[in-house]
Structure formats: C-alpha cells, structure tokens
Short mmCIF file of C-alpha atoms and ligand atoms in Angstrom, two decimals:
data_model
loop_
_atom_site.label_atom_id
_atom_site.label_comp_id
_atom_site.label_asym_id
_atom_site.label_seq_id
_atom_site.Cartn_x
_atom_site.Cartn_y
_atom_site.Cartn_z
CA UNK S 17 -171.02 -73.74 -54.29
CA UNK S 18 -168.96 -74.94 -56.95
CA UNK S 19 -171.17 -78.15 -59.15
CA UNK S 20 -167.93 -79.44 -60.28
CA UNK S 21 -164.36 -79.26 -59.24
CA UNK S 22 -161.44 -80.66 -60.67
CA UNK S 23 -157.74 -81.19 -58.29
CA UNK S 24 -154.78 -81.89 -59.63
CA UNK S 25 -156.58 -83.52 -62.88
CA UNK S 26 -154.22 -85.52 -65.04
CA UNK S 27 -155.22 -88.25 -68.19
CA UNK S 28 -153.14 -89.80 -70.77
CA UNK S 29 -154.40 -91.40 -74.20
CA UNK S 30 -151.80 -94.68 -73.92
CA UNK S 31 -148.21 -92.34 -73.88
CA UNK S 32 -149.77 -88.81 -74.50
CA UNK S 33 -150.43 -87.01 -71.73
CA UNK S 34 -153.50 -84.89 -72.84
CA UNK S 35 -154.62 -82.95 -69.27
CA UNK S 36 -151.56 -81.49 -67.26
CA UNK S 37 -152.24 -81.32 -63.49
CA UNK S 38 -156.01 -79.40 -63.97
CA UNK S 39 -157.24 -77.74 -60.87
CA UNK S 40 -160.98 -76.28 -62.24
CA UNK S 41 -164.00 -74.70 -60.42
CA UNK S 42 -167.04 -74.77 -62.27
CA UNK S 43 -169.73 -72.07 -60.09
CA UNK S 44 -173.43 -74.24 -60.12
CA UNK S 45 -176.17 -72.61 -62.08
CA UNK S 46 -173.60 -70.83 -64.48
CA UNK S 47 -172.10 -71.09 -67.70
CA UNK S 48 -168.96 -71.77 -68.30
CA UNK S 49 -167.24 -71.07 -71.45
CA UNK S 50 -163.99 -73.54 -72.10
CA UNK S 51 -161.74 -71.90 -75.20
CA UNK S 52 -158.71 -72.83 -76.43
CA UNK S 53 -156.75 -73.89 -79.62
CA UNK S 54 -157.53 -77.39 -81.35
CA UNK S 55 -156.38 -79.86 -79.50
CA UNK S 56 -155.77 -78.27 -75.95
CA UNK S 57 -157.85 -80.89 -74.36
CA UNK S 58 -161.61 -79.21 -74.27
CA UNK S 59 -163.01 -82.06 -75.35
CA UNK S 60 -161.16 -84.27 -73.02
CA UNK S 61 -161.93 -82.30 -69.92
CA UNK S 62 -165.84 -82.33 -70.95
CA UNK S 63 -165.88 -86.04 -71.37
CA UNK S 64 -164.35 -86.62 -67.77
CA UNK S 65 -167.30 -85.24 -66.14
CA UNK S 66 -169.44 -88.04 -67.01
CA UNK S 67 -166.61 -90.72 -67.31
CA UNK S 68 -167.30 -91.19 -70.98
CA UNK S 69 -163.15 -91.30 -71.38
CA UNK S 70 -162.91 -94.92 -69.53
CA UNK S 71 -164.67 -96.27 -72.52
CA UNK S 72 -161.32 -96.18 -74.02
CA UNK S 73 -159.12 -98.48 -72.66
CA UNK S 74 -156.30 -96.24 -73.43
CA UNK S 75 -157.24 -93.53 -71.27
CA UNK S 76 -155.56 -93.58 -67.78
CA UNK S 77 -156.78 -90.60 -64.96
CA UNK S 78 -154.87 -89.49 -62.01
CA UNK S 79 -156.46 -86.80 -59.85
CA UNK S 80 -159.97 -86.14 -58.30
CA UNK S 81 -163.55 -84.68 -60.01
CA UNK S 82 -165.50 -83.80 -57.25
CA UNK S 83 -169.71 -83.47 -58.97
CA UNK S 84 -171.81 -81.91 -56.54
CA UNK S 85 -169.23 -82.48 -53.51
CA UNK S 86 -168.76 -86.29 -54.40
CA UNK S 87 -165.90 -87.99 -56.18
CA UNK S 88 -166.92 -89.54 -59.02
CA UNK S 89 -164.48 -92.02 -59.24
CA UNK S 90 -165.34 -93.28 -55.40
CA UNK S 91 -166.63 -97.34 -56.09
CA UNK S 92 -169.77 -96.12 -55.01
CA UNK S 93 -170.71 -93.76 -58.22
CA UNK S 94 -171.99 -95.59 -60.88
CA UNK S 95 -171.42 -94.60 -64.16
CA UNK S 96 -174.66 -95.00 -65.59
CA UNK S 97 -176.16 -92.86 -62.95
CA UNK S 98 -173.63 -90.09 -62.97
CA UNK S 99 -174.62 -90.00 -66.93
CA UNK S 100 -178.13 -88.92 -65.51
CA UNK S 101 -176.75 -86.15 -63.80
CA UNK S 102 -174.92 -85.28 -66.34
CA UNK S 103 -176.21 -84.89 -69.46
CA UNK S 104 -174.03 -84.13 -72.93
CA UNK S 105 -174.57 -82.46 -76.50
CA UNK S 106 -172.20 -83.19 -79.08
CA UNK S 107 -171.13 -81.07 -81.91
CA UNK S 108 -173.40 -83.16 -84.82
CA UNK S 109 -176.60 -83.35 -83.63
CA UNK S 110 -177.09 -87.25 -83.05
CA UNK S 111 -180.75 -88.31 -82.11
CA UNK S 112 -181.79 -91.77 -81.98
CA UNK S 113 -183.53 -92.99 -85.35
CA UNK S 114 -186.81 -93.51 -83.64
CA UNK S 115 -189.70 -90.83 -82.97
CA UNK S 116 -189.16 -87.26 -81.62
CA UNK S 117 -191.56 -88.82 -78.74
CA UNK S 118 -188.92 -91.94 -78.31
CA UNK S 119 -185.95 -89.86 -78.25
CA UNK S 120 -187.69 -87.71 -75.49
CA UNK S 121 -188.94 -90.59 -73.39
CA UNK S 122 -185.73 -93.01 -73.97
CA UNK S 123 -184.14 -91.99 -70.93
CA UNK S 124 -187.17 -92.59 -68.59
CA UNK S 125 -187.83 -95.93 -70.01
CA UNK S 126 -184.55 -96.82 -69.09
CA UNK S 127 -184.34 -95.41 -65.49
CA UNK S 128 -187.41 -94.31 -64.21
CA UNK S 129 -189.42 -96.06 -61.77
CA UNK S 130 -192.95 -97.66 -63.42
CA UNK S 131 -195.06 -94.46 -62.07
CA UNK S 132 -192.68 -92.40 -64.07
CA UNK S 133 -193.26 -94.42 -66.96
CA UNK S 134 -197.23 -94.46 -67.62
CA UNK S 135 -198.31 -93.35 -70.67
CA UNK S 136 -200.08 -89.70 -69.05
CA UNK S 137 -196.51 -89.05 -67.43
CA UNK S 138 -194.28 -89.61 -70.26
CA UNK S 139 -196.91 -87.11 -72.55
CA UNK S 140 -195.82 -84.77 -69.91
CA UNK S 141 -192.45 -84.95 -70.25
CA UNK S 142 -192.28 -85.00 -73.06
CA UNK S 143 -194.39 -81.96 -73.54
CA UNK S 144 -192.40 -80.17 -70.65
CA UNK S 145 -188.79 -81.21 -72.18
CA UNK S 146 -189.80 -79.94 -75.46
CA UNK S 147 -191.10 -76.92 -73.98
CA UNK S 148 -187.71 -76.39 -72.23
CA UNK S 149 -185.82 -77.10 -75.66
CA UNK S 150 -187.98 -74.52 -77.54
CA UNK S 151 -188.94 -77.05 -80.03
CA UNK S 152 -192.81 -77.65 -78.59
CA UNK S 153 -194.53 -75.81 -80.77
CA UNK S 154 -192.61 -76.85 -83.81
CA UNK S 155 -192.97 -80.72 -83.24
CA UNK S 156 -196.32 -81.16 -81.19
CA UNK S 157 -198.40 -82.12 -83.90
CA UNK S 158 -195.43 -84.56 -85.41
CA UNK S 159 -194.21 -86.55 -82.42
CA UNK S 160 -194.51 -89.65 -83.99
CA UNK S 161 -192.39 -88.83 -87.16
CA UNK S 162 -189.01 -90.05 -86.98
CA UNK S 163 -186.47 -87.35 -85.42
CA UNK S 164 -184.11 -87.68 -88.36
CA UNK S 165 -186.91 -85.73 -90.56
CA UNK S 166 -185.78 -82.76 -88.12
CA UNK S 167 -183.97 -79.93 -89.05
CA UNK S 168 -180.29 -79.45 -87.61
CA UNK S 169 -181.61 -77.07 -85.19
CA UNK S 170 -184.66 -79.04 -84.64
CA UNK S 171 -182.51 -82.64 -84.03
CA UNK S 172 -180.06 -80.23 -81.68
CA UNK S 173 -182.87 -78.92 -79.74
CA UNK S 174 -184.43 -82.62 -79.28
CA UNK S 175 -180.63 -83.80 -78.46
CA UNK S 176 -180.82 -81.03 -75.40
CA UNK S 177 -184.76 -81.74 -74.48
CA UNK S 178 -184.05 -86.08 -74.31
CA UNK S 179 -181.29 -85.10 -71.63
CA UNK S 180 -184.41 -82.86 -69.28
CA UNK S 181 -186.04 -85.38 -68.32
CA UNK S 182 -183.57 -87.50 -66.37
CA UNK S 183 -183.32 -84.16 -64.43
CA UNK S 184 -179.47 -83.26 -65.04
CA UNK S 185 -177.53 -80.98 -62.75
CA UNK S 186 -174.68 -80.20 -65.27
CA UNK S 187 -175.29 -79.92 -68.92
CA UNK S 188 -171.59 -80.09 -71.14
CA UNK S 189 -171.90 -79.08 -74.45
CA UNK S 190 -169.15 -79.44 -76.81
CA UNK S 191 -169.06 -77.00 -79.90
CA UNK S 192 -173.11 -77.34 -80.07
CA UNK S 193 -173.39 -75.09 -82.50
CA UNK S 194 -170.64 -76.09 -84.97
CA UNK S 195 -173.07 -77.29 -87.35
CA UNK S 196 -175.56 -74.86 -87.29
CA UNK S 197 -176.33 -71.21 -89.42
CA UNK S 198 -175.92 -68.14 -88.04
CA UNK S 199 -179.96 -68.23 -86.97
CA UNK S 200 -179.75 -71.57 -85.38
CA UNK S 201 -176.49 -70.47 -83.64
CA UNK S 202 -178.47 -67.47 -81.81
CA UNK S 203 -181.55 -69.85 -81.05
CA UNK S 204 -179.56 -72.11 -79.08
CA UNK S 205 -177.61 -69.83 -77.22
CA UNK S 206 -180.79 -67.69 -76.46
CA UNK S 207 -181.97 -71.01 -75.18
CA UNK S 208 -178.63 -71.82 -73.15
CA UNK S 209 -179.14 -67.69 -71.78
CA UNK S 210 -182.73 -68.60 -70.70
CA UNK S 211 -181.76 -71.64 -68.35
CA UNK S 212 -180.88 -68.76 -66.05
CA UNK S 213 -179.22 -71.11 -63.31
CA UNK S 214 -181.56 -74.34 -63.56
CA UNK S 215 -178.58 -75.93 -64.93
CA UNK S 216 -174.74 -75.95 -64.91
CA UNK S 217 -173.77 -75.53 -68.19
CA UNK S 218 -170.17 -76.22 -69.58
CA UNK S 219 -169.76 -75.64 -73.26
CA UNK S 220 -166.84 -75.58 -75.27
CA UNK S 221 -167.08 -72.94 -78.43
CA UNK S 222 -164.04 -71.97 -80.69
CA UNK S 223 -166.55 -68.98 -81.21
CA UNK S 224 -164.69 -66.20 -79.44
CA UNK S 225 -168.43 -64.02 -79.86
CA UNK S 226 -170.63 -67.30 -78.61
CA UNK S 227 -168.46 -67.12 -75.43
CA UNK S 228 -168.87 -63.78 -74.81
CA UNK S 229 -172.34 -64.12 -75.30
CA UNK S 230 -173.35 -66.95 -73.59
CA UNK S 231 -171.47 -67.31 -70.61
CA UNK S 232 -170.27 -66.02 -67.61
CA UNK S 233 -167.44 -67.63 -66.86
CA UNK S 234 -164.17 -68.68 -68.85
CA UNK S 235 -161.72 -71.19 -69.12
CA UNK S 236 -158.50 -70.69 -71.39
CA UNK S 237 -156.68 -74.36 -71.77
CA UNK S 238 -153.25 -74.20 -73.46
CA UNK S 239 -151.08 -77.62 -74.51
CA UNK S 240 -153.33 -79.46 -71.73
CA UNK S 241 -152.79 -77.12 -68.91
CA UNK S 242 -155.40 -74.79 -67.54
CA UNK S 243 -153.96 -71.38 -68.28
CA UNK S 244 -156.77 -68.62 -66.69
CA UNK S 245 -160.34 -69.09 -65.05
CA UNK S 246 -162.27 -66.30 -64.61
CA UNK S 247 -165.58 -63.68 -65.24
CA UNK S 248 -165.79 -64.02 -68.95
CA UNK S 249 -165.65 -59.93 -68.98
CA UNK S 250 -162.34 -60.43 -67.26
CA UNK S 251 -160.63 -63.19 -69.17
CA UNK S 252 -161.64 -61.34 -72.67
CA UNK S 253 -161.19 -57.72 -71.22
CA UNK S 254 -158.26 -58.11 -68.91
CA UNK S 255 -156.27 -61.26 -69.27
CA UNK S 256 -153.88 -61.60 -66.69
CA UNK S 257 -151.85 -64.33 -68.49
CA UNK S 258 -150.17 -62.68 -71.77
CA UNK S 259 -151.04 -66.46 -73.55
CA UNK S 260 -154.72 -65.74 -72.57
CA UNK S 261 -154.54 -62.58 -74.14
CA UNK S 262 -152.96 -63.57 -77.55
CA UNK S 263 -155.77 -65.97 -77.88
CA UNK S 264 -158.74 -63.77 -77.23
CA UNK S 265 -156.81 -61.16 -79.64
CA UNK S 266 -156.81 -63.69 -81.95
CA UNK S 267 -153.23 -64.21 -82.47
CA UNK S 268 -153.54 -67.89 -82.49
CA UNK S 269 -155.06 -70.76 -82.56
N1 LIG F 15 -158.87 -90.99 -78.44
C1 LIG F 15 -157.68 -90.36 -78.49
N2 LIG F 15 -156.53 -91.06 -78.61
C2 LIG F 15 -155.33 -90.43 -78.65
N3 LIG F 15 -155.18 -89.10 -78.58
C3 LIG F 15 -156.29 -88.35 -78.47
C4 LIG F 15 -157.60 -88.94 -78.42
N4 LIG F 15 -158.51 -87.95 -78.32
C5 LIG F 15 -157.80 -86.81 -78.29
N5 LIG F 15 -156.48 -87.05 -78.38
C6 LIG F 15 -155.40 -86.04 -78.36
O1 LIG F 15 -155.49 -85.32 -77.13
C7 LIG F 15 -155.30 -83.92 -77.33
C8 LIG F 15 -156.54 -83.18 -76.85
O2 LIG F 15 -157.62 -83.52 -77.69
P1 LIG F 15 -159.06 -82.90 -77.49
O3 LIG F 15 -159.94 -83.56 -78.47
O4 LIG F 15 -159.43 -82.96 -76.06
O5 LIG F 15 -158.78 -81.38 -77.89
P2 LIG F 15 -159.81 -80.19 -78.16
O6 LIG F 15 -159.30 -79.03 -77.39
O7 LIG F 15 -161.20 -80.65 -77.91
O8 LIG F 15 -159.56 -79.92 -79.72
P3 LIG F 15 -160.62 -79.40 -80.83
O9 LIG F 15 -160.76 -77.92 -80.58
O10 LIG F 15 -159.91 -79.67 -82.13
O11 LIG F 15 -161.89 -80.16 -80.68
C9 LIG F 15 -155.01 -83.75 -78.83
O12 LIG F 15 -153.63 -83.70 -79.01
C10 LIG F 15 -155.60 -85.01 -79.45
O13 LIG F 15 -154.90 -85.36 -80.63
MG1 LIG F 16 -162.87 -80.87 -79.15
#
C-alpha cells in the first residue's frame, strides 16, 4: 500500500512552473529519501502533502495527491485535519515560545475531544511523545521551562514529539538536520531508523550519507521533474538514469 501517491503532479509559483508532471509512490511505513540539486523542487513537493503551498496565493496545482487512498484536494478534506495526519519538521528547529509541556500538548488542545484533554491524559502524552522523540529523560524534570532554553537537538526533537500526539500517518521532514553537529545529526536519524514502520517518513537531505543511512527508498528530482524512484541501494548503487548517477557521484549539484 502506497501512504501517498502523486499523478501527473504539476504547480507553478505565479509564471514558474516549479513541479513538471510528478507521478510519485511513497511505500507506507518507509522512508523515503528525496535528493536533488537546490532548487529542484524538494521542498515544494514536501509542502504539497499537507497543502501548506495554497497559503501562497501564487501557487496554482494541477494533478492529484492521493494520502492514504483519498484525494486531498476532494471539498471534503479539510486542511486543518489533513495537517494532523500529516505532520512536518523544518530545517531550523522552530518550537513555540511557551513550555516544552505546551509545545507537546498544543496540538491536543486544539483538536482533541475534552477526554483527551484532562490534565492525567495530556501528562501522558506528553510523557509518551517525549519518550518517542528521545528527549524524556533529558526534559522530564524541566517541562515547565520555556522550549527555547533547549538545545538545537533538544528544540528538534520536541519539534518531532509536538507532531505524536495528533497521531500522524506521514511525517515530511525537510533537511532536519541542516542545523545540527555531526552528534545531533546521528541522534536524529537513529531516531528516524527506530520508527521502524509506525510512520511514513519523507525527508529531504542534501546529505548523500544521511540518505543512505536513513532510508529505504529514493527519489532523484531534476529541474522539477521526477528523474528515478527506487530502493535507495539501487538508486545510489545502480542508477538507471545517467543524470541520477552524476548526482550520487557527486558531479553536481
Ligand atoms: N515562494 C516561491 N515563489 C517563487 N518561486 C519559488 C518559491 N519557492 C520556491 N520557488 C522556486 O521553485 C523552485 C523549487 O524550489 P524548492 O524550494 O522547492 O527547491 P528545493 O529543491 O527545496 O531547493 P533547496 O535544496 O535549495 O532547498 C526554485 O527555482 C525556487 O526558486
Ligand atoms: Mg528546499
């Protein structure tokens, strides 16, 4: 079962036409790597998933993103919810200016029904989505201290573990370790390894190691066009398009 798939996928930022006719199976429970030079359009595929792009009223779609079998664009998907399902991580690590417990909890406040939202079942989600994140132990004695006292790989960690609790099917991830040290960089993708299929996970890296290590499948995007989709092993190992292989030679980009 594919979590999402993309057909015939086209947008345009006013006259720039930034996605060329993408057709894109994402396998559920995986993760998918998406490489590419700057300014192929990683970022711009990620941030249909969740319809973030419409915020701009530039942007104009053609084509169909199927989530979980469903077209998100049908007038029956609402936004909001489909931002449940999907949860995002952005390159700087961005949490709200409130507690570590607030950032945790600010989804469930929001969208949760009231037995969801009782003091003993927000402790535990918060203690289970910190858990998840790895940053429990670090932070359970300091929940009330403001989140932007965190360390970068503390505040990315608490920007994963606020998206758990809205229960997410698909997790995109765009360059989330692009501000982080080498150590922080192998923390998070040992975390991303240990989700071991709870989530879909689509990240975009221009770390040609990080997407060897972390996923299992890859996307190469050239000039807006999906070039190659396939076993990570196979798009680094044996490219079958002679573009893929420059780039994972390192030839460009
Ligand atoms: N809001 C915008 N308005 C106009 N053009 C945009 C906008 N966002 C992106 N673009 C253009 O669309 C193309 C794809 O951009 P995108 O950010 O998706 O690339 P990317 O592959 O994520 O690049 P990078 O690796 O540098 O993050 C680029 O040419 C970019 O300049
Ligand atoms: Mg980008």
């Amino acid at each position: 079962m594919n979590a999402i798939e993309t057909r015939g996928l086209n947008l345009w930022y006013g006259d720039f036409q930034a996605l060329r006719d993408v057709t894109l199976s994402v396998e559920q429970g995986a993760v998918t790597a998406l490489i590419g030079p700057s300014g192929c359009g990683k970022t711009t595929l990620l941030r249909c998933c969740n319809r973030i792009n419409e915020r701009n009223p530039a942007v104009r779609t053609t084509g169909e993103i199927r989530i979980l079998d469903k077209n998100i664009y049908d007038p029956d998907v609402s936004p909001l919810e489909l931002r449940k399902a999907v949860g995002m991580v952005f390159q700087r690590p961005n949490p709200l200016p409130v507690s570590i417990y607030e950032n945790v909890v600010f989804g469930l406040r929001l969208h949760a029904p009231p037995e969801a939202r009782t003091r003993a079942a927000l402790d535990l989600a918060v203690e289970k989505a910190l858990t998840e994140a790895g940053l429990w132990e670090d932070v359970k004695d300091k929940l009330g201290e403001t989140a932007t006292s965190l360390q970068l790989e503390q505040r990315q960690k608490l920007c994963i573990a606020r998206l758990l609790p809205l229960q997410p099917d698909i997790l995109l991830m765009d360059e989330p370790c692009a501000a982080l040290d080498v150590t922080a960089t192998e923390n998070i993708e040992q975390l991303i390894r240990g989700w071991q299929g709870a989530y879909t996970t689509l990240i975009v890296t221009h770390n040609m190691a990080q997407a060897r290590r972390v996923s299992d499948r890859s996307v190469f995007m050239l000039s807006g066009e999906l070039v190659e989709l396939g076993s990570t092993q196979q798009v680094f190992d044996e490219p079958k398009d002679p573009r893929t292989a420059d780039y994972v030679a390192g030839r460009y980009g």
